[in-house]
XYZ file of C-alpha atoms in Angstrom:
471
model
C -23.860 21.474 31.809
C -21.614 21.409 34.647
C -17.692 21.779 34.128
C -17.282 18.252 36.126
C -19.875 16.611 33.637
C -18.029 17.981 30.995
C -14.427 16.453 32.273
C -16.079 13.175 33.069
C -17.587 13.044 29.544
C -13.873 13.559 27.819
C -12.198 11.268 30.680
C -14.565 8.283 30.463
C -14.009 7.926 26.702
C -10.061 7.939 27.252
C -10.123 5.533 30.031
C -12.255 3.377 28.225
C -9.875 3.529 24.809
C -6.545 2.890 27.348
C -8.039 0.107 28.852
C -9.007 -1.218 25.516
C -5.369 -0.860 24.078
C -3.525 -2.262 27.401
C -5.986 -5.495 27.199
C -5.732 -5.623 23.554
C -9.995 -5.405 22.481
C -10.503 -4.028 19.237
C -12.086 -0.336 19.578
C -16.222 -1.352 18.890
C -16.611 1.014 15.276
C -14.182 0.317 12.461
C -13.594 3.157 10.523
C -12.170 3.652 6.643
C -9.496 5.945 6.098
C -9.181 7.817 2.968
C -5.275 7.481 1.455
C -3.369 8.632 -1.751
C -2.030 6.612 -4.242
C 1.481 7.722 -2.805
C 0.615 5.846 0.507
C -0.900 3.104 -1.056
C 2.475 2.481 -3.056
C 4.852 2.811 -0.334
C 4.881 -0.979 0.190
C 5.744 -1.382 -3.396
C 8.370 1.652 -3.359
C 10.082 0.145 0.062
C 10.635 -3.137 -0.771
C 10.875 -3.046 -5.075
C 14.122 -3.896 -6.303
C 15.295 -2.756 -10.039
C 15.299 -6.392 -11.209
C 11.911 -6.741 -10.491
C 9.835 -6.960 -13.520
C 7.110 -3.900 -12.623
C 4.313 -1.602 -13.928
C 5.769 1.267 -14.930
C 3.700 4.432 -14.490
C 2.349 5.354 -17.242
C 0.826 1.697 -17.733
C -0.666 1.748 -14.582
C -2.281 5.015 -15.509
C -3.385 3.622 -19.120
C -4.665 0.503 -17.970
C -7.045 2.352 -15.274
C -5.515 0.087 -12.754
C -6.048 2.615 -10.270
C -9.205 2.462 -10.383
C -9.482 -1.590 -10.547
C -7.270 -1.456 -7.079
C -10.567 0.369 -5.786
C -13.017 -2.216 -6.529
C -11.019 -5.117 -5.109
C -10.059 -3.371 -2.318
C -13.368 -2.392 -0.984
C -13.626 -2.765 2.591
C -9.651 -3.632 3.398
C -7.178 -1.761 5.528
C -4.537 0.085 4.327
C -2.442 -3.156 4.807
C -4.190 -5.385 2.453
C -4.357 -2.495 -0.392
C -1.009 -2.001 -0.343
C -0.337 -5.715 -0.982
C -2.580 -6.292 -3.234
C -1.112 -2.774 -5.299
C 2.465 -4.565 -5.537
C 1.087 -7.474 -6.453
C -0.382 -5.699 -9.471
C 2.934 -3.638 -9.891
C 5.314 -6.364 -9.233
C 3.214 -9.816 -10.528
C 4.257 -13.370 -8.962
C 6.136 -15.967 -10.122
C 4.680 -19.484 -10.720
C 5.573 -20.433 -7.038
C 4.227 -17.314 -5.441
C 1.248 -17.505 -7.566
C 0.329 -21.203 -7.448
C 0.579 -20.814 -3.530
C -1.999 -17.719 -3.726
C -4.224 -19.923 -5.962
C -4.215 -22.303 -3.014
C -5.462 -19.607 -0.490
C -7.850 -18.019 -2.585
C -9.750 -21.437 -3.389
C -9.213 -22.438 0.548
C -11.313 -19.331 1.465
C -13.722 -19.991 -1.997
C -14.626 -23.438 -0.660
C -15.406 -21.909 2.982
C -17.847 -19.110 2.438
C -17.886 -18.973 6.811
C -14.171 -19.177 7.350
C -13.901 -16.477 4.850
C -16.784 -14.177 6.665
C -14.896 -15.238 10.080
C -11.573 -13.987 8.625
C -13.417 -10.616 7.240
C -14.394 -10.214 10.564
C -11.394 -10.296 12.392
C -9.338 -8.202 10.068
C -12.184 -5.666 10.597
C -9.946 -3.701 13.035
C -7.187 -2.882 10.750
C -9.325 -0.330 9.019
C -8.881 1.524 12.011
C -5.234 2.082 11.315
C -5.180 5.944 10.245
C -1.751 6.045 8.708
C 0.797 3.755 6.310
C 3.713 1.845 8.166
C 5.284 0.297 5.383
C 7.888 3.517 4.869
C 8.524 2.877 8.611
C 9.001 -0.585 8.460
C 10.809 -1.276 5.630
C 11.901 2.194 3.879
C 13.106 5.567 5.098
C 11.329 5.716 7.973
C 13.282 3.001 9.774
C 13.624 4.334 13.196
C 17.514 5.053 13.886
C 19.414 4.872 16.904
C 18.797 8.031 19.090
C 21.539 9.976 20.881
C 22.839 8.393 24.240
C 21.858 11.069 26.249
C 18.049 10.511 25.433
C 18.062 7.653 27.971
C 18.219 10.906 30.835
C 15.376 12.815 29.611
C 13.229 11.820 32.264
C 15.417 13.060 34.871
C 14.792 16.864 33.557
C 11.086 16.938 35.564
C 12.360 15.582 38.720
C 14.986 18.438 38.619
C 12.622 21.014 37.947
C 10.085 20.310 40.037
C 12.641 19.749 43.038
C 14.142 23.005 42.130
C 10.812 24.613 42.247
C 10.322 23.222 45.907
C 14.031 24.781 47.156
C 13.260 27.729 46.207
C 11.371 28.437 48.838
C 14.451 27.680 51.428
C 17.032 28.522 48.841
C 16.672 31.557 46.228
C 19.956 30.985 44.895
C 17.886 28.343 43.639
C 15.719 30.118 41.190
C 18.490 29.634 38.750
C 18.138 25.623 38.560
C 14.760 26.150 37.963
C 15.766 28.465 34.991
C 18.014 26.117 33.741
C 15.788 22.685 33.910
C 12.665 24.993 32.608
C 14.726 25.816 29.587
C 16.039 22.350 29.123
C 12.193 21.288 29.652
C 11.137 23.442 26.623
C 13.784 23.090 24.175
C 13.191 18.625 24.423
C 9.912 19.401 24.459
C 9.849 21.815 20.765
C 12.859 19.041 19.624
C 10.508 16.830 19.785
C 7.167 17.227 20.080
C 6.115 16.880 16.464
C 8.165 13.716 16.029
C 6.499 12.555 18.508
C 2.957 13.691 17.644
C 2.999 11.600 14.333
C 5.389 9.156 15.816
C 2.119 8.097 17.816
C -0.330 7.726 14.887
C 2.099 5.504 13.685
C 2.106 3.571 16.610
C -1.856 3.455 16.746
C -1.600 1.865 12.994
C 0.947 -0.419 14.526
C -0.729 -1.581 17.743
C -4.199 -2.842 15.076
C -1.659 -4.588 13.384
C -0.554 -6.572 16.241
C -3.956 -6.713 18.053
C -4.881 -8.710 15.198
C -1.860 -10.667 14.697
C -2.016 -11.830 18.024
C -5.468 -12.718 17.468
C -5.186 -14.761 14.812
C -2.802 -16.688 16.878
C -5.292 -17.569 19.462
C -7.162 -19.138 16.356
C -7.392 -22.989 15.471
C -7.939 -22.547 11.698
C -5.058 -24.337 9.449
C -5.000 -21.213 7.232
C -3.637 -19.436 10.346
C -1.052 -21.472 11.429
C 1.924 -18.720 10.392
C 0.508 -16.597 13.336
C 0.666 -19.233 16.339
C 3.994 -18.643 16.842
C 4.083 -14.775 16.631
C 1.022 -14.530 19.266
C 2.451 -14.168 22.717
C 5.082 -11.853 21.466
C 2.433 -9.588 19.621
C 0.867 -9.259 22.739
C 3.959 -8.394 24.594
C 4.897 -5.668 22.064
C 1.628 -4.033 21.967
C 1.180 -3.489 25.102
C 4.699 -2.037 25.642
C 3.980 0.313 22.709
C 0.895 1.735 24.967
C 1.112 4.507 27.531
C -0.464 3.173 31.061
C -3.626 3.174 31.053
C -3.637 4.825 35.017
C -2.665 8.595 33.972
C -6.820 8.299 32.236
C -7.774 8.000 35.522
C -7.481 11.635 36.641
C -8.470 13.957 33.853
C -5.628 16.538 32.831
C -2.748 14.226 34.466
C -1.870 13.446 30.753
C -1.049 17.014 30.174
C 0.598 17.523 32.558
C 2.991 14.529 32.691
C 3.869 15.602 28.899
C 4.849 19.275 29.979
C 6.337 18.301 33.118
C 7.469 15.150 33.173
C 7.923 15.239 29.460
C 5.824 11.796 29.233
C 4.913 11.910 25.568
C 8.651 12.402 24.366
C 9.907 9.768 27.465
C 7.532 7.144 25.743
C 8.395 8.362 22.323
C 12.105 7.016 22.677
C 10.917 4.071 24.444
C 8.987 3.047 21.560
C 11.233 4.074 19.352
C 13.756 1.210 20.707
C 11.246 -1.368 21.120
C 10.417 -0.982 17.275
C 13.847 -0.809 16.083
C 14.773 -4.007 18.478
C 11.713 -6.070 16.884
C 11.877 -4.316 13.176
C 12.177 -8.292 11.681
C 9.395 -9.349 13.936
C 7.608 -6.759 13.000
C 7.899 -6.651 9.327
C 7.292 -10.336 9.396
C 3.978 -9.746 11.274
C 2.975 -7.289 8.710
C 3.441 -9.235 5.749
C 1.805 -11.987 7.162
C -1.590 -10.148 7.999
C -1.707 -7.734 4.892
C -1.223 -10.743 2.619
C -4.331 -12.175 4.505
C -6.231 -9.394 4.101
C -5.310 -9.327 0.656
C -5.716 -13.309 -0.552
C -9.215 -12.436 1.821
C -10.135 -9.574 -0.330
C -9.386 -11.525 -3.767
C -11.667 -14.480 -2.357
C -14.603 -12.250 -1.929
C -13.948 -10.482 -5.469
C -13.661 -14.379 -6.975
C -17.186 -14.917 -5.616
C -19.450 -12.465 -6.177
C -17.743 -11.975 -10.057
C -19.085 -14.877 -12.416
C -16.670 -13.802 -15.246
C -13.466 -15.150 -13.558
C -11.452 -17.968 -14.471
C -8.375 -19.421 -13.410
C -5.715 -18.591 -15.550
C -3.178 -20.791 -17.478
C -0.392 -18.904 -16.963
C 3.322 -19.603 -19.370
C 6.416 -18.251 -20.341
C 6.226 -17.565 -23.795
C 4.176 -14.556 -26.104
C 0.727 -16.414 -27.481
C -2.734 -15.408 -26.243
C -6.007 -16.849 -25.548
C -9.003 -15.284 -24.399
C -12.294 -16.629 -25.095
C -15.342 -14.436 -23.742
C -13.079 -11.821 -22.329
C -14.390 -8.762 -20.522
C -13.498 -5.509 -18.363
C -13.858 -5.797 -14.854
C -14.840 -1.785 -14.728
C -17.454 -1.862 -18.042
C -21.120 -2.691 -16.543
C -22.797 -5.277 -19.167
C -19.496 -5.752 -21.411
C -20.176 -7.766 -24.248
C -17.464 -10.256 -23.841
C -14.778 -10.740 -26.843
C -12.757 -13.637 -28.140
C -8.823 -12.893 -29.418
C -6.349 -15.143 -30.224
C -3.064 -14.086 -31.194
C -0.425 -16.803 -31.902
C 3.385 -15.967 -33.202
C 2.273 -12.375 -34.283
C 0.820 -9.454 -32.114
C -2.255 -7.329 -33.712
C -2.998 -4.222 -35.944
C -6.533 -3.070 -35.055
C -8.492 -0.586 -36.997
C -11.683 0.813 -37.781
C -14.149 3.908 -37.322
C -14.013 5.924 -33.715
C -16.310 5.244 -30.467
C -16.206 1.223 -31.840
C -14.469 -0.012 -28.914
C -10.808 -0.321 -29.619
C -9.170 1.489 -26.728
C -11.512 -0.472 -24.271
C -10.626 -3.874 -26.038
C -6.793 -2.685 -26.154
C -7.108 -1.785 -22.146
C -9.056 -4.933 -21.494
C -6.508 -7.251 -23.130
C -3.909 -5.478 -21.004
C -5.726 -5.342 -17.650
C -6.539 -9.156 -17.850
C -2.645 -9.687 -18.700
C -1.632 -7.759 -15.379
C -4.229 -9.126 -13.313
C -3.293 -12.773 -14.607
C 0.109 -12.019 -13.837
C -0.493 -10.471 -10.652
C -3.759 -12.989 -9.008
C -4.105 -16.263 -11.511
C -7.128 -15.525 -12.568
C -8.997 -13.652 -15.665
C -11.856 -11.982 -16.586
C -13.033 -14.531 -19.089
C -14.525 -18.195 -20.238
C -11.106 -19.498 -20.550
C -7.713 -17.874 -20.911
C -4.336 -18.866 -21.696
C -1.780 -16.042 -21.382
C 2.186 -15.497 -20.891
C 3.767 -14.045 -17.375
C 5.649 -11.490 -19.262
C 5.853 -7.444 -18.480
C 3.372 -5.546 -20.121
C 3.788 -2.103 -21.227
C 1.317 0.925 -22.442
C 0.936 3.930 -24.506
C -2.985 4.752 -24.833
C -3.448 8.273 -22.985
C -0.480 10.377 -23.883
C -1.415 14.075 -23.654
C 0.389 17.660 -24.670
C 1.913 19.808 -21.183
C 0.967 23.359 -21.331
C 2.611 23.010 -17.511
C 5.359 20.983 -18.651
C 6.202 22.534 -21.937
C 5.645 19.157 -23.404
C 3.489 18.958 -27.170
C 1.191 16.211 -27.703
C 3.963 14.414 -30.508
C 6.979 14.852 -27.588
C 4.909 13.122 -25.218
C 4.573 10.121 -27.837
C 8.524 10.692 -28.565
C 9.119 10.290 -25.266
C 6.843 6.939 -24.349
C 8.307 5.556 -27.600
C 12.022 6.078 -26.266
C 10.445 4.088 -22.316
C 9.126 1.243 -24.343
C 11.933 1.205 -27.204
C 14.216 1.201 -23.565
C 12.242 -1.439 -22.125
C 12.033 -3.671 -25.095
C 16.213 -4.139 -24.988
C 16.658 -4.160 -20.783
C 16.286 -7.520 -19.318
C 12.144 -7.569 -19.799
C 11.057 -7.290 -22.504
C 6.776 -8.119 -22.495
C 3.702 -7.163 -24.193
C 3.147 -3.640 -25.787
C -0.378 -1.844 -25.850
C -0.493 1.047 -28.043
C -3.259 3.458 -28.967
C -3.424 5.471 -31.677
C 0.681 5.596 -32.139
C 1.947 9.019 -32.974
C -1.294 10.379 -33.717
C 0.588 14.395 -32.678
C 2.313 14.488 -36.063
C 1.382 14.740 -39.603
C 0.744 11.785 -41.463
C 4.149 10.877 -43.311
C 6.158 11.067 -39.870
C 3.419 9.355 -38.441
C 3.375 6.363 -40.572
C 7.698 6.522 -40.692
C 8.182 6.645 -36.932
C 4.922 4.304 -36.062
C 6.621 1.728 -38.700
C 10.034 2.190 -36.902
C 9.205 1.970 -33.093
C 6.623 -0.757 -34.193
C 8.884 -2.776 -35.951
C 11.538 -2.322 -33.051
C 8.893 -3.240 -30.479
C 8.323 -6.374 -32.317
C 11.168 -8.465 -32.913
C 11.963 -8.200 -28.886
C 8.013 -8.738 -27.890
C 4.395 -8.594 -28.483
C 2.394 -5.426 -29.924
C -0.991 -5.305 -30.281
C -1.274 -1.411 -31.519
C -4.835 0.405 -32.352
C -4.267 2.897 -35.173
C -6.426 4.821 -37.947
C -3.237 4.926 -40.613
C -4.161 1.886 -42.669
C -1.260 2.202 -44.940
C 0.761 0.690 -42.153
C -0.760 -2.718 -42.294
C 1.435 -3.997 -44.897
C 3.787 -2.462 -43.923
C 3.759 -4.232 -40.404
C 2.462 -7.440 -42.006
C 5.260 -9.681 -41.181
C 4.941 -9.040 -37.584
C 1.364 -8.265 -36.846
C -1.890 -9.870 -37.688
C-alpha cells in the first residue's frame, strides 16, 4: 500500500466526521461508553444541596441500587443515567413526581413515539465523557487571562521572523523568542486542551440532539422549540472548520504553528462560559428525556409494576411485592401499620432479600411512582440501611465498630431534619450476645420513636423487649 493511499484513508474519515459536526448529522454507529459510579454521580454531587433528603452511601450500597441503576439504564447515554441516579439519590416531591407520572404514561400509551424518541436520543451514547462537573460543579470554565485573546498573533510572528532571516540575521533572535513563546503556550496548555475537547465532543451530541428535537412536532417536545436555532448556532461554533480536513497534516501543523488547538480552546472556552444557563438548561431538558424514555421502556416490558400511592406519613402496603433483580421471585404481602417489624427465623430463608426488597421498592417509589408489586401504598420519607456492614483489615475497622459506627449515621439521621424508614440486618451481630441484645435494644428503641424500623435479627429475646414499637 502506497503512502498516498494510506493518507487518503486517514483524511477521508476526518473530512467526513468535520463535515458531519459543522452540518450537525449524527456520526452513523452509536457507541456505549463504559463509566464509574463516580461519573455517574457527578450530576447528583453538582447540583445536591444538604437539605435535600438523599441516599446516603451505605444505603445505596445495601439496597444493591447500583446494580438496579444498570438494568434501567440499559441502552441510555451518560446523560439519562445520571438523571435517573439522582432521582434515586435525591427522590421527588409530589409535584415533580406526579409530572413524571404524566410523561412516563404519555410515552406508555405511544409504543411508536416512544421507539421514535429512543431513536433520536441514540446519538448521545456517543458522548465519551461526563459534563455535568463542567456544567454545573467545579469544572465551570473561569475567565482566562486577558492576554489569551493575543495568542494567535505568536505564529504570525514566528513565521515572519523565520522569513527575515534570510535578509536580516539580527533576526534569528525573534525567531528565538516567538519559538520559545510558541512552546511554553503550547506545554501550558496542551493537556487542558486535549480533554477540554472530549468534553466538547460530549457537548456538541448534546446539542445535536437538542436542536433536533426542536425541529420536531411532537407535544412532548415542545420545551426544545425554543432552544433549537440557538443549539445549532452553538454547536457549530464549538467545531473547528471543517476546511483544515481537506489537506492531510494541515491540522498538525496549524496546532504547532499557529497554535490552532489552544486558539480554539479559549474560544470555546468563552462561548461555554457565555451560554453556561443555556446550556445547563439544554442538558436537563434532554437527560430528563432520556431518562422519563428509559423508565417508559422499563414500565413495559416489566408486568410487576404498579403505580404507587405515594403519602406523607410511616404505614406500608405491599401486596404481591417482588425484587426487580431476583429472576422468578415469589412475590410477598407486608403490611405494617403504626409499628415497624421484628423478623426472625432460620438462615438462607429469605430475610435479607425481603428486608432489601421492602427498601428498594420504598426508594424506587420515592424516586419514579411506581412499585414492584399488585398494589402498594407507601410513605415519601428517607430511607436508611444497615444490612452489609463488614470488619477493615485496610481500615483498622472490626466487624462490631463498623456496626458502632452505622448505628451513630442512623441514630444522627433519625434527630436531623429527616428522619425515614430504617432497614437493619442482623443488628450488632460483631459482639457477644449480652451487648448485642443491650445496644440492639437501645439504638432500636432510639430509631423508633423518630421513624420506622423493620430490623432482621436471630436474638429472639429482643422481641419483647421491642414489643411496644415493633410488630
Amino acid at each position: 500500500m502506497s503512502v498516498s493511499s494510506v493518507k487518503l484513508g486517514s483524511f477521508l474519515p476526518r473530512l467526513l466526521s468535520s463535515l458531519r459536526a459543522f452540518f450537525l448529522i449524527p456520526e452513523p454507529n452509536d457507541l456505549d461508553f463504559w463509566f464509574d459510579n463516580t461519573e455517574l454521580a457527578q450530576l447528583h454531587t453538582s447540583t445536591a444541596v444538604p437539605t435535600d433528603m438523599c441516599i446516603d452511601v451505605q444505603t445505596w450500597g445495601d439496597l444493591l441500587l447500583e446494580q438496579y441503576a444498570s438494568l434501567l439504564s440499559a441502552g441510555v447515554s451518560i446523560f439519562g443515567q445520571q438523571v435517573l441516579h439522582r432521582r434515586l439519590r435525591t427522590g421527588l416531591d409530589e409535584t415533580a413526581c406526579a409530572a413524571q407520572m404524566a410523561r412516563v404514561k404519555a410515552l406508555t400509551a405511544d409504543p411508536e413515539q416512544l421507539a421514535a424518541l429512543d431513536r433520536a436520543c441514540q446519538p448521545l451514547r456517543r458522548a465519551q465523557t461526563e459534563i455535568a462537573d463542567l456544567l454545573f460543579g467545579a469544572r465551570t470554565p473561569k475567565v482566562e487571562p486577558p492576554w489569551t485573546r493575543y495568542v494567535g498573533v505568536v505564529g504570525p510572528i514566528f513565521l515572519t521572523a523565520v522569513a527575515v532571516t534570510f535578509v536580516w540575521p539580527l533576526a534569528w533572535a525573534a525567531v528565538a523568542i516567538s519559538f520559545a513563546t510558541l512552546l511554553a503556550i503550547r506545554f501550558r496548555y496542551i493537556s487542558a486542551a486535549e480533554r477540554w475537547d472530549t468534553s466538547m465532543e460530549s457537548l456538541q451530541h448534546l446539542l445535536g440532539v437538542c436542536s433536533a428535537l426542536g425541529a420536531r412536532g411532537e407535544p412532548l417536545l415542545r420545551p426544545f422549540r425554543e432552544l433549537h436555532a440557538r443549539a445549532g448556532q452553538i454547536n457549530r461554533s464549538l467545531s473547528r472548520t471543517p476546511l483544515v480536513a481537506l489537506i492531510p497534516g494541515s491540522q498538525e501543523y496549524l496546532d504547532w504553528f499557529m497554535l490552532g488547538n489552544v486558539r480554539h480552546y479559549f474560544k470555546s472556552v468563552s462561548r461555554v462560559q457565555a451560554d453556561i444557563a443555556y446550556l445547563r438548561e439544554c442538558y436537563l431538558l434532554i437527560a430528563n428525556l432520556e431518562a422519563d424514555i428509559a423508565l417508559a421502556r422499563h414500565v413495559l416490558a416489566t408486568p410487576e409494576v404498579c403505580w404507587a400511592e405515594r403519602y406523607d406519613g410511616t404505614d406500608i402496603a405491599l401486596e404481591q411485592v417482588v425484587h426487580p433483580l431476583l429472576a422468578q421471585a415469589a412475590p410477598l404481602s407486608i403490611t405494617l401499620a403504626g409499628k415497624g417489624a421484628f423478623i426472625s427465623g432460620q438462615n438462607g430463608i429469605g430475610k435479607s432479600t425481603l428486608l432489601r426488597t421492602i427498601g428498594l421498592n420504598l426508594v424506587v417509589a420515592r424516586a419514579f411512582g411506581f412499585c414492584y408489586a399488585r398494589s402498594a401504598v407507601v410513605p415519601t420519607r428517607a430511607v436508611y440501611a444497615s444490612i452489609q456492614n463488614e470488619d477493615s483489615l485496610l481500615g483498622g475497622e472490626s466487624l462490631y465498630m463498623a456496626e458502632l459506627r452505622r448505628a451513630r449515621e442512623l441514630l444522627a439521621s433519625a434527630e436531623g431534619p429527616h428522619p425515614g424508614i430504617y432497614i437493619i440486618d442482623e443488628i450488632f451481630r460483631g459482639t457477644n450476645h449480652l451487648e448485642s441484645v443491650s445496644a440492639a435494644a437501645a439504638v432500636l428503641d432510639a430509631l423508633a420513636a423518630k421513624g420506622v424500623v423493620i430490623v432482621s435479627s436471630h436474638n429472639l429475646v429482643l422481641a419483647p423487649l421491642l414489643e411496644h414499637c415493633l410488630t
